[in-house]
CSV table of C-alpha atoms and ligand atoms in Angstrom, one decimal:
chain,number,residue,atom,x,y,z
A,80,MET,CA,54.1,-199.3,102.4
A,81,GLU,CA,54.6,-200.3,105.9
A,82,LYS,CA,52.7,-198.7,108.8
A,83,LYS,CA,52.0,-199.2,112.4
A,84,VAL,CA,48.4,-198.9,113.6
A,85,THR,CA,47.6,-198.8,117.4
A,86,VAL,CA,44.0,-200.0,117.9
A,87,LEU,CA,42.1,-198.7,121.1
A,88,PRO,CA,38.8,-200.8,121.2
A,89,GLY,CA,37.5,-198.9,124.3
A,90,ASP,CA,34.0,-199.7,125.6
A,91,GLY,CA,30.5,-200.9,124.6
A,92,ILE,CA,30.4,-201.8,121.1
A,93,GLY,CA,33.9,-200.4,120.5
A,94,PRO,CA,35.7,-203.8,120.4
A,95,GLU,CA,33.0,-205.2,118.0
A,96,VAL,CA,33.2,-202.4,115.5
A,97,VAL,CA,37.1,-202.0,115.4
A,98,ALA,CA,37.3,-205.9,115.0
A,99,SER,CA,35.4,-205.4,111.6
A,100,ALA,CA,37.5,-202.3,110.7
A,101,VAL,CA,40.8,-204.2,111.3
A,102,LYS,CA,39.6,-206.9,109.1
A,103,VAL,CA,38.9,-204.5,106.2
A,104,LEU,CA,42.2,-202.7,106.8
A,105,GLN,CA,44.0,-206.0,106.7
A,106,ALA,CA,42.2,-207.0,103.3
A,107,ILE,CA,43.1,-203.7,101.9
A,108,GLY,CA,46.8,-204.3,102.9
A,109,LYS,CA,46.7,-207.6,101.3
A,110,LYS,CA,45.1,-206.4,98.0
A,111,PHE,CA,47.5,-203.4,97.6
A,112,HIS,CA,50.6,-205.1,99.0
A,113,HIS,CA,50.9,-202.9,102.2
A,114,THR,CA,51.7,-204.2,105.7
A,115,PHE,CA,49.7,-202.8,108.7
A,116,HIS,CA,51.1,-203.7,111.9
A,117,ILE,CA,48.5,-203.7,114.5
A,118,ALA,CA,48.9,-203.4,118.2
A,119,TYR,CA,46.2,-203.1,120.7
A,120,ALA,CA,45.8,-200.9,123.9
A,121,THR,CA,43.3,-199.7,126.4
A,122,ILE,CA,41.5,-196.5,126.8
A,123,GLY,CA,38.2,-195.2,128.5
A,124,GLY,CA,36.3,-197.5,130.9
A,125,ALA,CA,38.2,-200.5,129.9
A,126,ALA,CA,41.5,-198.8,130.9
A,127,ILE,CA,40.0,-197.4,134.1
A,128,ASP,CA,39.0,-201.0,135.0
A,129,GLN,CA,42.5,-202.6,134.2
A,130,HIS,CA,44.9,-199.7,135.0
A,131,GLY,CA,43.0,-197.2,137.2
A,132,ASP,CA,43.5,-194.6,134.4
A,133,PRO,CA,41.3,-193.7,131.2
A,134,LEU,CA,44.6,-193.1,129.3
A,135,PRO,CA,47.3,-195.2,130.7
A,136,GLN,CA,51.0,-194.4,130.1
A,137,GLU,CA,51.7,-197.5,128.1
A,138,THR,CA,48.8,-196.6,125.7
A,139,ILE,CA,50.2,-193.2,125.1
A,140,GLU,CA,53.7,-194.8,124.5
A,141,LEU,CA,52.1,-197.4,122.0
A,142,CYS,CA,50.3,-194.5,120.1
A,143,GLU,CA,53.7,-192.5,120.0
A,144,GLU,CA,55.5,-195.4,118.2
A,145,SER,CA,52.5,-195.6,115.6
A,146,ASP,CA,51.8,-193.9,112.6
A,147,ALA,CA,47.9,-193.7,113.3
A,148,VAL,CA,45.3,-194.7,115.9
A,149,LEU,CA,42.0,-196.4,115.4
A,150,LEU,CA,39.6,-196.0,118.4
A,151,GLY,CA,36.3,-197.6,118.9
A,152,ALA,CA,34.2,-195.7,121.4
A,153,VAL,CA,34.4,-194.8,125.2
A,154,GLY,CA,32.0,-194.6,128.0
A,155,GLY,CA,29.1,-196.4,129.5
A,156,PRO,CA,26.8,-196.3,132.7
A,157,LYS,CA,29.2,-198.2,134.7
A,158,TRP,CA,31.4,-195.1,134.9
A,159,ASP,CA,28.9,-192.4,134.6
A,160,HIS,CA,29.2,-191.5,138.3
A,161,ASN,CA,33.1,-191.4,138.6
A,162,THR,CA,34.9,-188.2,139.2
A,163,ALA,CA,35.9,-186.0,136.3
A,164,GLU,CA,39.5,-187.4,136.2
A,165,LEU,CA,38.3,-191.0,136.1
A,166,ARG,CA,35.6,-190.8,133.5
A,167,PRO,CA,36.0,-192.7,130.1
A,168,GLU,CA,35.6,-189.4,128.1
A,169,LYS,CA,38.6,-187.9,129.9
A,170,GLY,CA,40.7,-190.5,128.2
A,171,LEU,CA,39.5,-189.2,124.8
A,172,LEU,CA,40.1,-185.6,125.7
A,173,ARG,CA,43.7,-186.2,127.0
A,174,ILE,CA,44.6,-188.1,124.0
A,175,ARG,CA,43.4,-185.3,121.8
A,176,LYS,CA,45.4,-182.9,123.7
A,177,HIS,CA,48.5,-184.9,124.3
A,178,PHE,CA,48.9,-185.6,120.4
A,179,ASP,CA,47.7,-182.2,119.4
A,180,LEU,CA,45.1,-183.5,117.4
A,181,PHE,CA,43.7,-180.0,116.6
A,182,SER,CA,41.8,-180.8,113.5
A,183,ASN,CA,38.6,-182.8,113.7
A,184,LEU,CA,37.1,-183.6,110.4
A,185,ARG,CA,33.5,-185.1,110.3
A,186,PRO,CA,32.1,-185.6,106.7
A,187,VAL,CA,28.3,-186.0,106.3
A,188,GLN,CA,27.4,-187.4,102.8
A,189,ALA,CA,24.1,-188.7,101.6
A,190,ILE,CA,24.3,-192.4,100.7
A,191,PRO,CA,21.5,-193.1,98.3
A,192,SER,CA,20.4,-196.4,99.6
A,193,LEU,CA,20.0,-194.9,103.1
A,194,ILE,CA,18.1,-191.9,102.2
A,195,LYS,CA,14.7,-193.3,103.5
A,196,SER,CA,16.1,-193.7,106.9
A,197,SER,CA,16.7,-189.8,107.3
A,198,PRO,CA,14.0,-187.9,109.2
A,199,LEU,CA,14.1,-185.1,106.6
A,200,LYS,CA,12.6,-185.1,103.2
A,201,ASP,CA,14.4,-187.0,100.4
A,202,ASP,CA,14.8,-183.7,98.3
A,203,LEU,CA,16.7,-182.0,101.1
A,204,VAL,CA,19.0,-184.9,101.8
A,205,LYS,CA,20.1,-186.2,98.3
A,206,GLU,CA,22.4,-183.3,97.7
A,207,VAL,CA,24.1,-183.4,101.0
A,208,ASP,CA,27.9,-183.6,101.0
A,209,LEU,CA,29.5,-181.5,103.8
A,210,LEU,CA,32.4,-181.5,106.0
A,211,ILE,CA,32.5,-180.1,109.4
A,212,VAL,CA,36.1,-179.0,110.5
A,213,ARG,CA,35.9,-178.8,114.3
A,214,GLU,CA,38.8,-177.3,116.3
A,215,LEU,CA,39.5,-179.9,118.9
A,216,THR,CA,42.2,-178.9,121.3
A,217,GLY,CA,41.1,-175.5,122.4
A,218,GLY,CA,38.0,-173.6,123.6
A,219,LEU,CA,35.8,-174.2,126.4
A,220,TYR,CA,36.9,-177.9,126.6
A,221,PHE,CA,40.4,-176.9,127.8
A,222,GLY,CA,40.3,-173.3,128.9
A,223,GLU,CA,41.8,-172.0,132.1
A,224,PRO,CA,40.6,-171.0,134.7
A,225,ARG,CA,38.3,-173.7,135.4
A,226,LYS,CA,36.6,-174.3,138.8
A,227,ARG,CA,33.6,-175.3,140.7
A,228,THR,CA,32.2,-174.8,144.1
A,229,ASN,CA,28.9,-175.1,145.4
A,230,GLU,CA,28.2,-171.5,144.8
A,231,GLU,CA,29.8,-170.9,141.4
A,232,ALA,CA,31.5,-172.7,138.5
A,233,ILE,CA,33.7,-171.4,135.8
A,234,ASP,CA,34.6,-172.6,132.5
A,235,SER,CA,36.7,-170.4,130.2
A,236,LEU,CA,36.5,-169.9,126.4
A,237,VAL,CA,40.1,-169.0,125.4
A,238,TYR,CA,41.6,-169.1,121.9
A,239,SER,CA,45.0,-167.8,120.7
A,240,ARG,CA,45.6,-166.5,117.2
A,241,LEU,CA,47.9,-169.5,116.4
A,242,GLU,CA,45.2,-172.0,117.4
A,243,ILE,CA,42.7,-170.2,115.2
A,244,GLU,CA,45.0,-169.7,112.3
A,245,ARG,CA,46.0,-173.4,111.8
A,246,ILE,CA,42.4,-174.7,111.9
A,247,VAL,CA,41.3,-172.0,109.6
A,248,GLU,CA,44.1,-172.7,107.2
A,249,ASN,CA,43.3,-176.3,107.4
A,250,ALA,CA,39.7,-175.6,106.4
A,251,PHE,CA,40.7,-173.5,103.5
A,252,GLU,CA,42.9,-176.0,102.1
A,253,LEU,CA,40.1,-178.8,102.3
A,254,ALA,CA,37.6,-176.3,100.7
A,255,ARG,CA,39.9,-175.8,98.0
A,256,VAL,CA,40.1,-179.3,96.9
A,257,ARG,CA,36.3,-179.9,97.5
A,258,ARG,CA,33.7,-177.4,96.0
A,259,GLY,CA,35.5,-174.3,97.2
A,260,LYS,CA,33.0,-173.1,99.6
A,261,LEU,CA,33.8,-172.4,103.2
A,262,THR,CA,31.3,-171.4,106.0
A,263,SER,CA,32.9,-170.1,109.1
A,264,VAL,CA,30.6,-170.5,112.1
A,265,ASP,CA,30.9,-168.2,115.2
A,266,LYS,CA,28.9,-166.2,117.5
A,267,ALA,CA,30.7,-163.0,116.7
A,268,ASN,CA,27.7,-160.9,117.8
A,269,VAL,CA,28.4,-161.8,121.4
A,270,LEU,CA,31.7,-163.5,121.9
A,271,GLU,CA,35.3,-162.0,121.7
A,272,THR,CA,36.8,-165.3,120.7
A,273,SER,CA,34.5,-165.2,117.8
A,274,ARG,CA,35.3,-161.8,116.8
A,275,LEU,CA,39.1,-162.8,116.6
A,276,TRP,CA,38.0,-165.8,114.7
A,277,ARG,CA,36.1,-163.9,112.1
A,278,GLN,CA,39.0,-161.4,111.8
A,279,ILE,CA,41.5,-164.3,111.1
A,280,VAL,CA,39.2,-165.8,108.7
A,281,ASP,CA,39.0,-162.4,106.8
A,282,GLU,CA,42.9,-162.0,106.9
A,283,LYS,CA,43.4,-165.6,105.5
A,284,LYS,CA,41.0,-165.3,102.6
A,285,ALA,CA,43.4,-163.2,100.5
A,286,GLN,CA,45.6,-166.3,100.2
A,287,TYR,CA,42.7,-168.4,99.0
A,288,PRO,CA,40.9,-166.4,96.3
A,289,ASP,CA,39.5,-169.6,94.8
A,290,VAL,CA,37.5,-170.2,97.9
A,291,GLU,CA,34.2,-168.4,98.7
A,292,VAL,CA,34.0,-167.7,102.1
A,293,GLU,CA,30.9,-166.7,104.3
A,294,HIS,CA,30.5,-166.2,108.0
A,295,SER,CA,27.6,-167.6,109.6
A,296,LEU,CA,26.3,-167.2,113.3
A,297,VAL,CA,26.1,-170.6,115.2
A,298,ASP,CA,22.3,-170.3,116.0
A,299,SER,CA,21.3,-169.7,112.5
A,300,THR,CA,23.6,-172.3,111.2
A,301,ALA,CA,21.9,-174.7,113.3
A,302,MET,CA,18.5,-174.0,111.8
A,303,LYS,CA,20.0,-173.9,108.1
A,304,LEU,CA,21.6,-177.2,108.5
A,305,ILE,CA,18.3,-178.7,108.8
A,306,THR,CA,16.3,-176.6,106.3
A,307,ASN,CA,18.9,-176.5,103.6
A,308,PRO,CA,21.8,-178.9,104.4
A,309,GLY,CA,22.8,-179.3,100.6
A,310,ALA,CA,24.0,-175.5,100.7
A,311,TYR,CA,26.9,-176.4,102.7
A,312,ASP,CA,30.5,-177.6,101.6
A,313,VAL,CA,33.1,-177.0,104.3
A,314,LEU,CA,32.2,-175.7,107.8
A,315,VAL,CA,35.0,-174.6,110.1
A,316,THR,CA,34.2,-173.8,113.8
A,317,GLU,CA,35.4,-173.9,117.4
A,318,ASN,CA,35.5,-176.9,119.6
A,319,MET,CA,32.0,-176.6,121.3
A,320,PHE,CA,30.1,-175.4,118.3
A,321,GLY,CA,31.6,-178.1,116.3
A,322,ASP,CA,30.7,-180.7,118.8
A,323,ILE,CA,26.9,-179.6,118.8
A,324,LEU,CA,26.6,-179.0,115.0
A,325,SER,CA,28.2,-182.4,114.1
A,326,ASP,CA,25.6,-184.3,116.3
A,327,GLU,CA,22.9,-182.3,114.5
A,328,ALA,CA,24.5,-182.7,111.0
A,329,SER,CA,24.8,-186.7,111.9
A,330,VAL,CA,20.9,-187.1,111.7
A,331,ILE,CA,20.7,-185.4,108.3
A,332,THR,CA,21.6,-188.6,106.2
A,333,GLY,CA,19.8,-191.0,108.4
A,334,SER,CA,22.2,-192.8,110.6
A,335,LEU,CA,24.9,-192.0,113.3
A,336,GLY,CA,26.1,-195.6,112.4
A,337,VAL,CA,27.7,-194.5,109.1
A,338,LEU,CA,29.6,-191.5,110.0
A,339,PRO,CA,33.4,-191.5,110.4
A,340,SER,CA,35.7,-189.0,111.8
A,341,ALA,CA,39.4,-188.1,111.9
A,342,SER,CA,41.2,-186.1,114.4
A,343,ILE,CA,44.6,-184.9,112.8
A,344,ARG,CA,47.8,-183.3,113.9
A,345,SER,CA,49.9,-180.9,111.5
A,346,ASP,CA,52.2,-183.8,110.4
A,347,ASN,CA,49.2,-185.9,109.5
A,348,PHE,CA,49.4,-188.3,112.5
A,349,GLY,CA,45.8,-188.8,113.4
A,350,LEU,CA,43.2,-190.7,115.5
A,351,TYR,CA,40.3,-192.1,113.6
A,352,GLU,CA,36.9,-193.0,115.2
A,353,PRO,CA,33.3,-193.5,114.4
A,354,VAL,CA,31.0,-190.5,115.4
A,355,HIS,CA,28.6,-192.8,117.2
A,356,GLY,CA,29.2,-193.6,120.8
A,357,SER,CA,29.6,-196.8,122.7
A,358,ALA,CA,25.9,-197.9,122.6
A,359,PRO,CA,26.0,-200.0,125.8
A,360,GLU,CA,22.5,-201.2,125.2
A,361,ILE,CA,23.5,-203.3,122.3
A,362,ALA,CA,27.1,-204.1,123.3
A,363,GLY,CA,28.2,-207.8,123.2
A,364,LYS,CA,25.1,-208.8,121.0
A,365,GLY,CA,27.2,-208.8,117.5
A,366,ILE,CA,24.6,-206.6,116.0
A,367,ALA,CA,26.4,-203.2,115.9
A,368,ASN,CA,26.8,-201.3,112.6
A,369,PRO,CA,30.7,-201.2,111.9
A,370,ALA,CA,30.3,-199.0,108.8
A,371,ALA,CA,31.3,-195.7,110.5
A,372,THR,CA,34.5,-197.3,111.9
A,373,ILE,CA,35.3,-199.0,108.5
A,374,LEU,CA,34.9,-195.8,106.9
A,375,SER,CA,37.2,-194.2,109.8
A,376,VAL,CA,39.8,-196.6,108.3
A,377,ALA,CA,39.4,-195.3,104.9
A,378,MET,CA,40.0,-191.6,106.3
A,379,MET,CA,43.1,-193.0,108.0
A,380,LEU,CA,44.3,-194.3,104.8
A,381,ARG,CA,43.6,-191.0,103.1
A,382,TYR,CA,44.7,-188.5,105.6
A,383,SER,CA,47.5,-190.1,107.5
A,384,PHE,CA,49.0,-192.5,104.8
A,385,GLY,CA,48.1,-190.6,101.6
A,386,LEU,CA,46.5,-193.9,100.2
A,387,LYS,CA,43.7,-192.2,98.2
A,388,GLU,CA,43.0,-195.4,96.0
A,389,GLU,CA,42.8,-197.5,98.7
A,390,ALA,CA,40.5,-195.3,100.8
A,391,THR,CA,38.1,-195.0,97.9
A,392,GLU,CA,38.0,-198.7,97.5
A,393,ILE,CA,36.8,-199.1,101.1
A,394,GLU,CA,34.2,-196.2,100.5
A,395,HIS,CA,33.0,-198.1,97.3
A,396,ALA,CA,32.8,-201.5,99.1
A,397,VAL,CA,30.7,-199.9,101.9
A,398,ASN,CA,28.3,-198.2,99.5
A,399,ALA,CA,28.1,-201.4,97.4
A,400,ALA,CA,27.1,-203.5,100.4
A,401,PHE,CA,24.3,-201.0,101.1
A,402,ASN,CA,23.2,-200.8,97.4
A,403,ASP,CA,22.9,-204.6,97.3
A,404,GLY,CA,20.5,-204.3,100.1
A,405,PHE,CA,22.6,-205.4,103.1
A,406,PHE,CA,22.0,-203.7,106.3
A,407,THR,CA,22.8,-204.1,110.0
A,408,SER,CA,19.7,-203.9,112.6
A,409,ASP,CA,19.9,-200.2,112.9
A,410,LEU,CA,19.2,-199.6,109.2
A,411,ALA,CA,17.2,-202.8,108.1
A,412,THR,CA,13.6,-202.0,107.1
A,413,SER,CA,10.9,-204.4,107.2
A,414,GLY,CA,11.7,-205.8,103.7
A,415,ASN,CA,15.3,-206.5,104.5
A,416,GLN,CA,16.7,-209.1,106.9
A,417,ALA,CA,19.2,-207.6,109.4
A,418,LEU,CA,22.7,-208.8,109.2
A,419,THR,CA,25.0,-209.3,112.2
A,420,THR,CA,28.2,-207.2,112.4
A,421,ASP,CA,30.3,-210.1,111.1
A,422,GLU,CA,27.9,-211.0,108.3
A,423,TRP,CA,27.8,-207.3,107.2
A,424,THR,CA,31.5,-207.2,107.5
A,425,GLU,CA,32.0,-210.1,105.3
A,426,LYS,CA,29.8,-208.5,102.5
A,427,VAL,CA,32.2,-205.6,102.5
A,428,LEU,CA,35.5,-207.9,102.5
A,429,ASN,CA,33.9,-209.7,99.5
A,430,LYS,CA,33.5,-206.4,97.6
A,431,ILE,CA,37.2,-205.7,98.3
A,432,ASP,CA,38.3,-209.2,97.4
A,433,PRO,CA,35.7,-211.5,95.8
A,434,SER,CA,37.8,-214.5,96.7
A,435,PHE,CA,37.9,-213.5,100.4
A,436,VAL,CA,37.5,-216.3,102.9
A,437,SER,CA,37.0,-215.5,106.5
A,438,ASP,CA,40.4,-217.0,107.7
A,439,SER,CA,42.6,-215.6,105.2
A,440,ILE,CA,43.2,-212.6,107.3
A,441,ILE,CA,46.3,-212.7,109.4
A,442,THR,CA,46.5,-210.1,112.1
A,443,THR,CA,49.9,-209.1,113.0
A,444,TYR,CA,51.1,-207.9,116.6
A,445,ILE,CA,54.0,-205.7,117.3
B,612,IPM,C1,32.6,-186.3,120.6
B,612,IPM,C2,32.0,-186.6,122.0
B,612,IPM,C3,33.2,-186.0,122.9
B,612,IPM,C4,33.3,-184.5,122.7
B,612,IPM,C5,32.9,-186.3,124.3
B,612,IPM,C6,32.7,-187.8,124.4
B,612,IPM,C7,34.0,-185.8,125.3
B,612,IPM,O1,30.7,-185.9,122.3
B,612,IPM,O2,33.6,-186.7,120.1
B,612,IPM,O3,31.8,-185.3,119.9
B,612,IPM,O4,32.4,-183.6,123.5
B,612,IPM,O5,34.2,-184.0,121.9
B,613,MN,MN1,29.9,-185.0,120.4
């Protein structure tokens, strides 16, 4: 297989974690005889500094020519006081909208060797294997009208039937190949958009008799995610609820540093990025945890390229590195020495290819 991947390192620790993930992608290519052509472009604060635009036209064009996009992270204190259009986050919102990446998948799975890092009790965490399916291109983030004066501000929560149908169908399909349980999260006791959402879920469920469906209000879901996270399989929800619940879910298993995400279009083109942000306080030190970005590459292989075996290989390599007691500083406990980003990446590369030597990876540019 031959694929083009655009890499957008972004800000903070973004460049460091994507460098690791690209090495892993190339190692998988070598092992399974695929060619991944890698090209780099700017986004976020880095793009504002270089081009005066958080999503320059040339970045859009490069992504349009590619089969998938890998993104590091955007944002940092340097740009916090910029106007709305010149904030790094705006680059992320625009790329999601431009490429119609409506389906955001955020899996949260217990990793046995990391359970001790969770703030929750071991027993609650060890069964956790859930997937948040967040609608990503509608709702409050993009609704019109939108305005602000000194006296009044408006954000609009708008959803069309088609926008709800496609994300709900996507979630049913995913639930069907997992444990067959779908929780649709809304605020139907208050919001009209949620009532339409609930109605559409009910209409669709006849097509998926093999999937057990429940409706759950977002406030009580937020509570149950912490008191009984093992009860969930697939959760589907609108943009803002998904944003909040996925940050909440990210602490269940212990570390934000290990959570990947995928933002996918209906033809499987996708953008893959770690759930964590740019962590400016540790940027440039070579100590960031690249696991989430490496696992995002696994999601790219699975969802955009249909390479399931290769994806599983990466996931096993990451788990094996943790099981062997190798951790970066965010996860290392007093008994374990913390590895640098590069050292930890080499452990993963060694699991994929035991004969791996650092300079055997050739990066190809297009
Ligand atoms: C996320 C982030 C973004 C969002 C921000 C950076 C715009 O929090 O990907 O969850 O709110 O979607
Ligand atoms: Mn978020």
